[in-house]
């Protein structure tokens, strides 16, 4: 399989027995969007191992687009993350029992990376189709932000390779697992078809 798009999700963590981000990544595995094959994979909720597996997959697949997904159970909309920060600060231990506090994701790395996804075009496209969506300027300081930062750090020297992070809400009647997969297909399509993001005030997207 010649996958040009990599989508990752996460295993369950904390008190949850499922994680919709994993379901979406697996549902999209081997599907085709805009002529590109998607590879979907699930990462462990472990600081070190998640970033290691992601970097290996990028090396192996050399994808033109990477979108990492995670669950943000407290949010009710699909959150398009704008910035990854170089700071781990875990509220609860990860699934390997590690609990980094106030440590950098990458020693001597830049303070933050901005997403290279066209998040405003994506937000506008999702809103138009009736999906609840928001732009977010914090992916937290747990494993999701860690993976997001590791992703942007890994892609920094790959001209033309784009990547970013999307937090998904808990599935509900309003947004089902099937809805989420459709939303993410749209996100992939817009990312592939929008070389330069639209520029409008964030509050105007609806
Ligand atoms: N959400 C967590 C880690 C894994 C996941 O799905 C987070 O937001 O950091």
PDB file of C-alpha atoms and ligand atoms in Angstrom:
ATOM      1  CA  UNK A   1       0.000   0.000   0.000  1.00  0.00           C
ATOM      2  CA  UNK A   2       1.346   3.384  -0.981  1.00  0.00           C
ATOM      3  CA  UNK A   3      -0.222   5.547   1.716  1.00  0.00           C
ATOM      4  CA  UNK A   4       0.298   9.252   1.279  1.00  0.00           C
ATOM      5  CA  UNK A   5      -1.789  10.280   4.274  1.00  0.00           C
ATOM      6  CA  UNK A   6      -1.218   9.089   7.830  1.00  0.00           C
ATOM      7  CA  UNK A   7      -3.973   9.354  10.437  1.00  0.00           C
ATOM      8  CA  UNK A   8      -3.302   8.335  14.007  1.00  0.00           C
ATOM      9  CA  UNK A   9      -5.625   7.826  16.983  1.00  0.00           C
ATOM     10  CA  UNK A  10      -5.009   6.811  20.587  1.00  0.00           C
ATOM     11  CA  UNK A  11      -5.776   3.804  22.757  1.00  0.00           C
ATOM     12  CA  UNK A  12      -8.168   4.330  25.691  1.00  0.00           C
ATOM     13  CA  UNK A  13      -6.687   5.994  28.794  1.00  0.00           C
ATOM     14  CA  UNK A  14      -7.688   7.087  32.282  1.00  0.00           C
ATOM     15  CA  UNK A  15     -11.088   5.684  33.230  1.00  0.00           C
ATOM     16  CA  UNK A  16     -12.304   5.195  29.652  1.00  0.00           C
ATOM     17  CA  UNK A  17     -12.585   1.800  27.977  1.00  0.00           C
ATOM     18  CA  UNK A  18     -12.818   3.213  24.446  1.00  0.00           C
ATOM     19  CA  UNK A  19     -11.304   6.089  22.542  1.00  0.00           C
ATOM     20  CA  UNK A  20     -13.189   7.453  19.505  1.00  0.00           C
ATOM     21  CA  UNK A  21      -9.932   8.755  18.016  1.00  0.00           C
ATOM     22  CA  UNK A  22      -8.754   5.144  17.558  1.00  0.00           C
ATOM     23  CA  UNK A  23     -12.082   4.136  16.003  1.00  0.00           C
ATOM     24  CA  UNK A  24     -11.821   6.940  13.454  1.00  0.00           C
ATOM     25  CA  UNK A  25      -8.187   6.168  12.580  1.00  0.00           C
ATOM     26  CA  UNK A  26      -9.050   2.501  12.023  1.00  0.00           C
ATOM     27  CA  UNK A  27     -12.243   3.301  10.079  1.00  0.00           C
ATOM     28  CA  UNK A  28     -10.219   5.464   7.679  1.00  0.00           C
ATOM     29  CA  UNK A  29      -7.388   2.934   7.252  1.00  0.00           C
ATOM     30  CA  UNK A  30      -7.018   1.978   3.578  1.00  0.00           C
ATOM     31  CA  UNK A  31      -9.761   4.333   2.429  1.00  0.00           C
ATOM     32  CA  UNK A  32      -9.062   6.830  -0.349  1.00  0.00           C
ATOM     33  CA  UNK A  33      -9.586  10.601  -0.234  1.00  0.00           C
ATOM     34  CA  UNK A  34      -8.747  12.887  -3.153  1.00  0.00           C
ATOM     35  CA  UNK A  35      -6.789  10.075  -4.796  1.00  0.00           C
ATOM     36  CA  UNK A  36      -4.591   9.398  -1.762  1.00  0.00           C
ATOM     37  CA  UNK A  37      -4.639   6.245   0.334  1.00  0.00           C
ATOM     38  CA  UNK A  38      -4.910   6.718   4.068  1.00  0.00           C
ATOM     39  CA  UNK A  39      -2.925   4.656   6.552  1.00  0.00           C
ATOM     40  CA  UNK A  40      -4.658   4.627   9.937  1.00  0.00           C
ATOM     41  CA  UNK A  41      -2.842   3.544  13.083  1.00  0.00           C
ATOM     42  CA  UNK A  42      -3.398   3.593  16.826  1.00  0.00           C
ATOM     43  CA  UNK A  43      -0.768   4.952  19.212  1.00  0.00           C
ATOM     44  CA  UNK A  44      -0.356   3.995  22.869  1.00  0.00           C
ATOM     45  CA  UNK A  45      -1.126   6.688  25.449  1.00  0.00           C
ATOM     46  CA  UNK A  46       2.509   6.708  26.557  1.00  0.00           C
ATOM     47  CA  UNK A  47       4.717   9.765  26.314  1.00  0.00           C
ATOM     48  CA  UNK A  48       7.844   8.108  24.967  1.00  0.00           C
ATOM     49  CA  UNK A  49       6.422   5.229  22.971  1.00  0.00           C
ATOM     50  CA  UNK A  50       3.744   7.259  21.150  1.00  0.00           C
ATOM     51  CA  UNK A  51       6.268   9.699  19.698  1.00  0.00           C
ATOM     52  CA  UNK A  52       8.669   6.880  18.811  1.00  0.00           C
ATOM     53  CA  UNK A  53       5.986   4.950  16.892  1.00  0.00           C
ATOM     54  CA  UNK A  54       4.788   8.074  15.126  1.00  0.00           C
ATOM     55  CA  UNK A  55       8.308   8.957  13.988  1.00  0.00           C
ATOM     56  CA  UNK A  56       8.871   5.391  12.738  1.00  0.00           C
ATOM     57  CA  UNK A  57       5.629   5.507  10.741  1.00  0.00           C
ATOM     58  CA  UNK A  58       6.604   8.840   9.177  1.00  0.00           C
ATOM     59  CA  UNK A  59      10.003   7.444   8.231  1.00  0.00           C
ATOM     60  CA  UNK A  60       8.423   4.328   6.732  1.00  0.00           C
ATOM     61  CA  UNK A  61       5.511   5.929   4.843  1.00  0.00           C
ATOM     62  CA  UNK A  62       6.914   9.382   4.026  1.00  0.00           C
ATOM     63  CA  UNK A  63       3.343  10.758   3.992  1.00  0.00           C
ATOM     64  CA  UNK A  64       2.531  14.150   2.480  1.00  0.00           C
ATOM     65  CA  UNK A  65      -0.045  14.757   5.218  1.00  0.00           C
ATOM     66  CA  UNK A  66      -0.188  13.590   8.845  1.00  0.00           C
ATOM     67  CA  UNK A  67      -3.161  14.237  11.099  1.00  0.00           C
ATOM     68  CA  UNK A  68      -2.997  12.963  14.669  1.00  0.00           C
ATOM     69  CA  UNK A  69      -6.259  12.570  16.559  1.00  0.00           C
ATOM     70  CA  UNK A  70      -6.998  12.378  20.262  1.00  0.00           C
ATOM     71  CA  UNK A  71      -9.972  12.499  22.596  1.00  0.00           C
ATOM     72  CA  UNK A  72     -10.845  15.650  24.518  1.00  0.00           C
ATOM     73  CA  UNK A  73     -13.802  14.352  26.518  1.00  0.00           C
ATOM     74  CA  UNK A  74     -14.548  17.751  28.045  1.00  0.00           C
ATOM     75  CA  UNK A  75     -15.092  19.410  24.672  1.00  0.00           C
ATOM     76  CA  UNK A  76     -18.279  19.181  22.655  1.00  0.00           C
ATOM     77  CA  UNK A  77     -16.903  20.182  19.244  1.00  0.00           C
ATOM     78  CA  UNK A  78     -14.220  18.921  16.892  1.00  0.00           C
ATOM     79  CA  UNK A  79     -11.184  20.985  18.000  1.00  0.00           C
ATOM     80  CA  UNK A  80      -8.671  21.948  15.355  1.00  0.00           C
ATOM     81  CA  UNK A  81      -5.448  22.548  17.275  1.00  0.00           C
ATOM     82  CA  UNK A  82      -3.326  25.500  16.230  1.00  0.00           C
ATOM     83  CA  UNK A  83      -0.241  25.188  18.447  1.00  0.00           C
ATOM     84  CA  UNK A  84       1.926  22.492  20.062  1.00  0.00           C
ATOM     85  CA  UNK A  85       4.007  23.569  23.065  1.00  0.00           C
ATOM     86  CA  UNK A  86       7.311  22.137  24.271  1.00  0.00           C
ATOM     87  CA  UNK A  87       5.984  21.228  27.706  1.00  0.00           C
ATOM     88  CA  UNK A  88       4.854  17.962  29.260  1.00  0.00           C
ATOM     89  CA  UNK A  89       2.881  18.337  32.495  1.00  0.00           C
ATOM     90  CA  UNK A  90       0.766  15.267  33.174  1.00  0.00           C
ATOM     91  CA  UNK A  91      -2.258  15.450  35.463  1.00  0.00           C
ATOM     92  CA  UNK A  92      -2.492  11.632  35.532  1.00  0.00           C
ATOM     93  CA  UNK A  93       0.128   8.974  34.722  1.00  0.00           C
ATOM     94  CA  UNK A  94       0.179   7.700  31.135  1.00  0.00           C
ATOM     95  CA  UNK A  95      -0.652   4.064  30.348  1.00  0.00           C
ATOM     96  CA  UNK A  96       2.983   3.093  31.098  1.00  0.00           C
ATOM     97  CA  UNK A  97       2.839   4.796  34.522  1.00  0.00           C
ATOM     98  CA  UNK A  98       4.986   7.775  33.493  1.00  0.00           C
ATOM     99  CA  UNK A  99       3.996  11.199  34.770  1.00  0.00           C
ATOM    100  CA  UNK A 100       6.330  13.911  33.522  1.00  0.00           C
ATOM    101  CA  UNK A 101       5.906  17.289  35.206  1.00  0.00           C
ATOM    102  CA  UNK A 102       7.315  20.494  33.735  1.00  0.00           C
ATOM    103  CA  UNK A 103       9.659  18.783  31.306  1.00  0.00           C
ATOM    104  CA  UNK A 104      10.270  19.615  27.638  1.00  0.00           C
ATOM    105  CA  UNK A 105       8.978  17.335  24.870  1.00  0.00           C
ATOM    106  CA  UNK A 106      12.258  17.910  23.024  1.00  0.00           C
ATOM    107  CA  UNK A 107      15.225  19.230  25.013  1.00  0.00           C
ATOM    108  CA  UNK A 108      16.351  22.517  23.457  1.00  0.00           C
ATOM    109  CA  UNK A 109      13.483  22.436  20.951  1.00  0.00           C
ATOM    110  CA  UNK A 110      11.609  25.651  20.142  1.00  0.00           C
ATOM    111  CA  UNK A 111       8.954  26.768  22.633  1.00  0.00           C
ATOM    112  CA  UNK A 112       6.129  25.955  20.231  1.00  0.00           C
ATOM    113  CA  UNK A 113       5.221  24.905  16.723  1.00  0.00           C
ATOM    114  CA  UNK A 114       2.194  26.114  14.797  1.00  0.00           C
ATOM    115  CA  UNK A 115       0.136  23.596  12.849  1.00  0.00           C
ATOM    116  CA  UNK A 116       0.757  23.514   9.120  1.00  0.00           C
ATOM    117  CA  UNK A 117      -2.837  22.446   8.413  1.00  0.00           C
ATOM    118  CA  UNK A 118      -5.243  24.990   6.884  1.00  0.00           C
ATOM    119  CA  UNK A 119      -7.351  25.016  10.065  1.00  0.00           C
ATOM    120  CA  UNK A 120      -9.556  27.962   9.148  1.00  0.00           C
ATOM    121  CA  UNK A 121     -10.520  26.454   5.810  1.00  0.00           C
ATOM    122  CA  UNK A 122     -11.166  23.160   7.605  1.00  0.00           C
ATOM    123  CA  UNK A 123     -13.306  24.836  10.266  1.00  0.00           C
ATOM    124  CA  UNK A 124     -15.314  26.657   7.614  1.00  0.00           C
ATOM    125  CA  UNK A 125     -15.799  23.438   5.611  1.00  0.00           C
ATOM    126  CA  UNK A 126     -16.871  21.407   8.659  1.00  0.00           C
ATOM    127  CA  UNK A 127     -19.250  24.131   9.869  1.00  0.00           C
ATOM    128  CA  UNK A 128     -20.842  24.300   6.421  1.00  0.00           C
ATOM    129  CA  UNK A 129     -21.648  20.585   6.670  1.00  0.00           C
ATOM    130  CA  UNK A 130     -23.188  21.087  10.117  1.00  0.00           C
ATOM    131  CA  UNK A 131     -20.377  19.590  12.210  1.00  0.00           C
ATOM    132  CA  UNK A 132     -19.700  21.251  15.576  1.00  0.00           C
ATOM    133  CA  UNK A 133     -16.175  22.677  15.205  1.00  0.00           C
ATOM    134  CA  UNK A 134     -13.847  25.098  16.959  1.00  0.00           C
ATOM    135  CA  UNK A 135     -10.297  26.342  16.674  1.00  0.00           C
ATOM    136  CA  UNK A 136      -8.198  25.637  19.760  1.00  0.00           C
ATOM    137  CA  UNK A 137      -4.974  27.277  20.886  1.00  0.00           C
ATOM    138  CA  UNK A 138      -4.117  24.614  23.465  1.00  0.00           C
ATOM    139  CA  UNK A 139      -3.839  20.872  23.003  1.00  0.00           C
ATOM    140  CA  UNK A 140      -3.087  20.599  26.742  1.00  0.00           C
ATOM    141  CA  UNK A 141       0.162  19.274  28.225  1.00  0.00           C
ATOM    142  CA  UNK A 142      -0.532  15.545  28.156  1.00  0.00           C
ATOM    143  CA  UNK A 143       0.217  12.859  25.553  1.00  0.00           C
ATOM    144  CA  UNK A 144      -1.760  14.555  22.760  1.00  0.00           C
ATOM    145  CA  UNK A 145       0.268  17.761  22.920  1.00  0.00           C
ATOM    146  CA  UNK A 146       3.416  15.622  23.247  1.00  0.00           C
ATOM    147  CA  UNK A 147       2.636  13.741  20.024  1.00  0.00           C
ATOM    148  CA  UNK A 148       1.586  16.944  18.254  1.00  0.00           C
ATOM    149  CA  UNK A 149       4.889  18.602  19.194  1.00  0.00           C
ATOM    150  CA  UNK A 150       6.897  15.502  18.209  1.00  0.00           C
ATOM    151  CA  UNK A 151       5.038  15.454  14.869  1.00  0.00           C
ATOM    152  CA  UNK A 152       5.787  19.081  14.051  1.00  0.00           C
ATOM    153  CA  UNK A 153       9.398  18.625  15.164  1.00  0.00           C
ATOM    154  CA  UNK A 154       9.743  15.574  12.902  1.00  0.00           C
ATOM    155  CA  UNK A 155       8.226  17.417   9.922  1.00  0.00           C
ATOM    156  CA  UNK A 156      10.201  20.657  10.394  1.00  0.00           C
ATOM    157  CA  UNK A 157      12.745  19.802   7.740  1.00  0.00           C
ATOM    158  CA  UNK A 158      10.325  18.152   5.320  1.00  0.00           C
ATOM    159  CA  UNK A 159       9.374  20.936   2.954  1.00  0.00           C
ATOM    160  CA  UNK A 160       5.804  20.429   1.694  1.00  0.00           C
ATOM    161  CA  UNK A 161       4.915  17.748   4.286  1.00  0.00           C
ATOM    162  CA  UNK A 162       2.034  19.037   6.379  1.00  0.00           C
ATOM    163  CA  UNK A 163       0.746  17.971   9.738  1.00  0.00           C
ATOM    164  CA  UNK A 164      -1.359  18.844  12.718  1.00  0.00           C
ATOM    165  CA  UNK A 165      -3.612  17.650  15.480  1.00  0.00           C
ATOM    166  CA  UNK A 166      -7.373  17.358  15.910  1.00  0.00           C
ATOM    167  CA  UNK A 167      -9.101  16.664  19.234  1.00  0.00           C
ATOM    168  CA  UNK A 168     -12.409  14.856  18.878  1.00  0.00           C
ATOM    169  CA  UNK A 169     -15.257  14.959  21.422  1.00  0.00           C
ATOM    170  CA  UNK A 170     -16.861  11.942  23.066  1.00  0.00           C
ATOM    171  CA  UNK A 171     -19.327  10.361  20.663  1.00  0.00           C
ATOM    172  CA  UNK A 172     -22.945  11.173  21.368  1.00  0.00           C
ATOM    173  CA  UNK A 173     -26.261  11.405  19.571  1.00  0.00           C
ATOM    174  CA  UNK A 174     -25.134  14.723  18.161  1.00  0.00           C
ATOM    175  CA  UNK A 175     -21.874  13.396  16.817  1.00  0.00           C
ATOM    176  CA  UNK A 176     -21.646   9.662  16.205  1.00  0.00           C
ATOM    177  CA  UNK A 177     -18.589   7.616  15.325  1.00  0.00           C
ATOM    178  CA  UNK A 178     -19.744   7.486  11.670  1.00  0.00           C
ATOM    179  CA  UNK A 179     -20.160  11.283  11.668  1.00  0.00           C
ATOM    180  CA  UNK A 180     -16.664  11.679  13.033  1.00  0.00           C
ATOM    181  CA  UNK A 181     -15.191   9.518  10.270  1.00  0.00           C
ATOM    182  CA  UNK A 182     -17.023  11.606   7.654  1.00  0.00           C
ATOM    183  CA  UNK A 183     -15.818  14.804   9.305  1.00  0.00           C
ATOM    184  CA  UNK A 184     -12.232  13.582   9.256  1.00  0.00           C
ATOM    185  CA  UNK A 185     -12.465  12.599   5.593  1.00  0.00           C
ATOM    186  CA  UNK A 186     -13.559  16.148   4.882  1.00  0.00           C
ATOM    187  CA  UNK A 187     -10.659  17.459   6.972  1.00  0.00           C
ATOM    188  CA  UNK A 188      -8.226  15.365   4.909  1.00  0.00           C
ATOM    189  CA  UNK A 189      -9.779  16.527   1.637  1.00  0.00           C
ATOM    190  CA  UNK A 190      -9.610  20.203   2.600  1.00  0.00           C
ATOM    191  CA  UNK A 191      -6.011  19.805   3.802  1.00  0.00           C
ATOM    192  CA  UNK A 192      -5.008  18.239   0.488  1.00  0.00           C
ATOM    193  CA  UNK A 193      -6.866  20.778  -1.615  1.00  0.00           C
ATOM    194  CA  UNK A 194      -6.019  23.988   0.281  1.00  0.00           C
ATOM    195  CA  UNK A 195      -2.366  24.980  -0.155  1.00  0.00           C
ATOM    196  CA  UNK A 196      -2.832  28.340   1.579  1.00  0.00           C
ATOM    197  CA  UNK A 197      -5.247  28.733   4.487  1.00  0.00           C
ATOM    198  CA  UNK A 198      -8.005  31.333   4.365  1.00  0.00           C
ATOM    199  CA  UNK A 199      -7.436  34.302   6.667  1.00  0.00           C
ATOM    200  CA  UNK A 200     -10.460  35.540   8.548  1.00  0.00           C
ATOM    201  CA  UNK A 201     -10.884  36.315  12.250  1.00  0.00           C
ATOM    202  CA  UNK A 202     -11.274  33.019  14.126  1.00  0.00           C
ATOM    203  CA  UNK A 203     -14.560  34.155  15.660  1.00  0.00           C
ATOM    204  CA  UNK A 204     -16.157  34.464  12.236  1.00  0.00           C
ATOM    205  CA  UNK A 205     -16.121  30.765  11.423  1.00  0.00           C
ATOM    206  CA  UNK A 206     -19.615  29.321  11.559  1.00  0.00           C
TER     207      UNK A 206
HETATM  208  N1  LIG B   1      -6.368  12.237  24.654  1.00  0.00           N
HETATM  209  C1  LIG B   1      -5.300  12.594  25.574  1.00  0.00           C
HETATM  210  C2  LIG B   1      -4.201  11.587  25.309  1.00  0.00           C
HETATM  211  C3  LIG B   1      -4.831  10.514  24.491  1.00  0.00           C
HETATM  212  C4  LIG B   1      -6.127  11.043  24.068  1.00  0.00           C
HETATM  213  O1  LIG B   1      -6.905  10.490  23.263  1.00  0.00           O
HETATM  214  C5  LIG B   1      -4.871  14.051  25.493  1.00  0.00           C
HETATM  215  O2  LIG B   1      -5.704  14.910  25.140  1.00  0.00           O
HETATM  216  O3  LIG B   1      -3.720  14.363  25.785  1.00  0.00           O
END
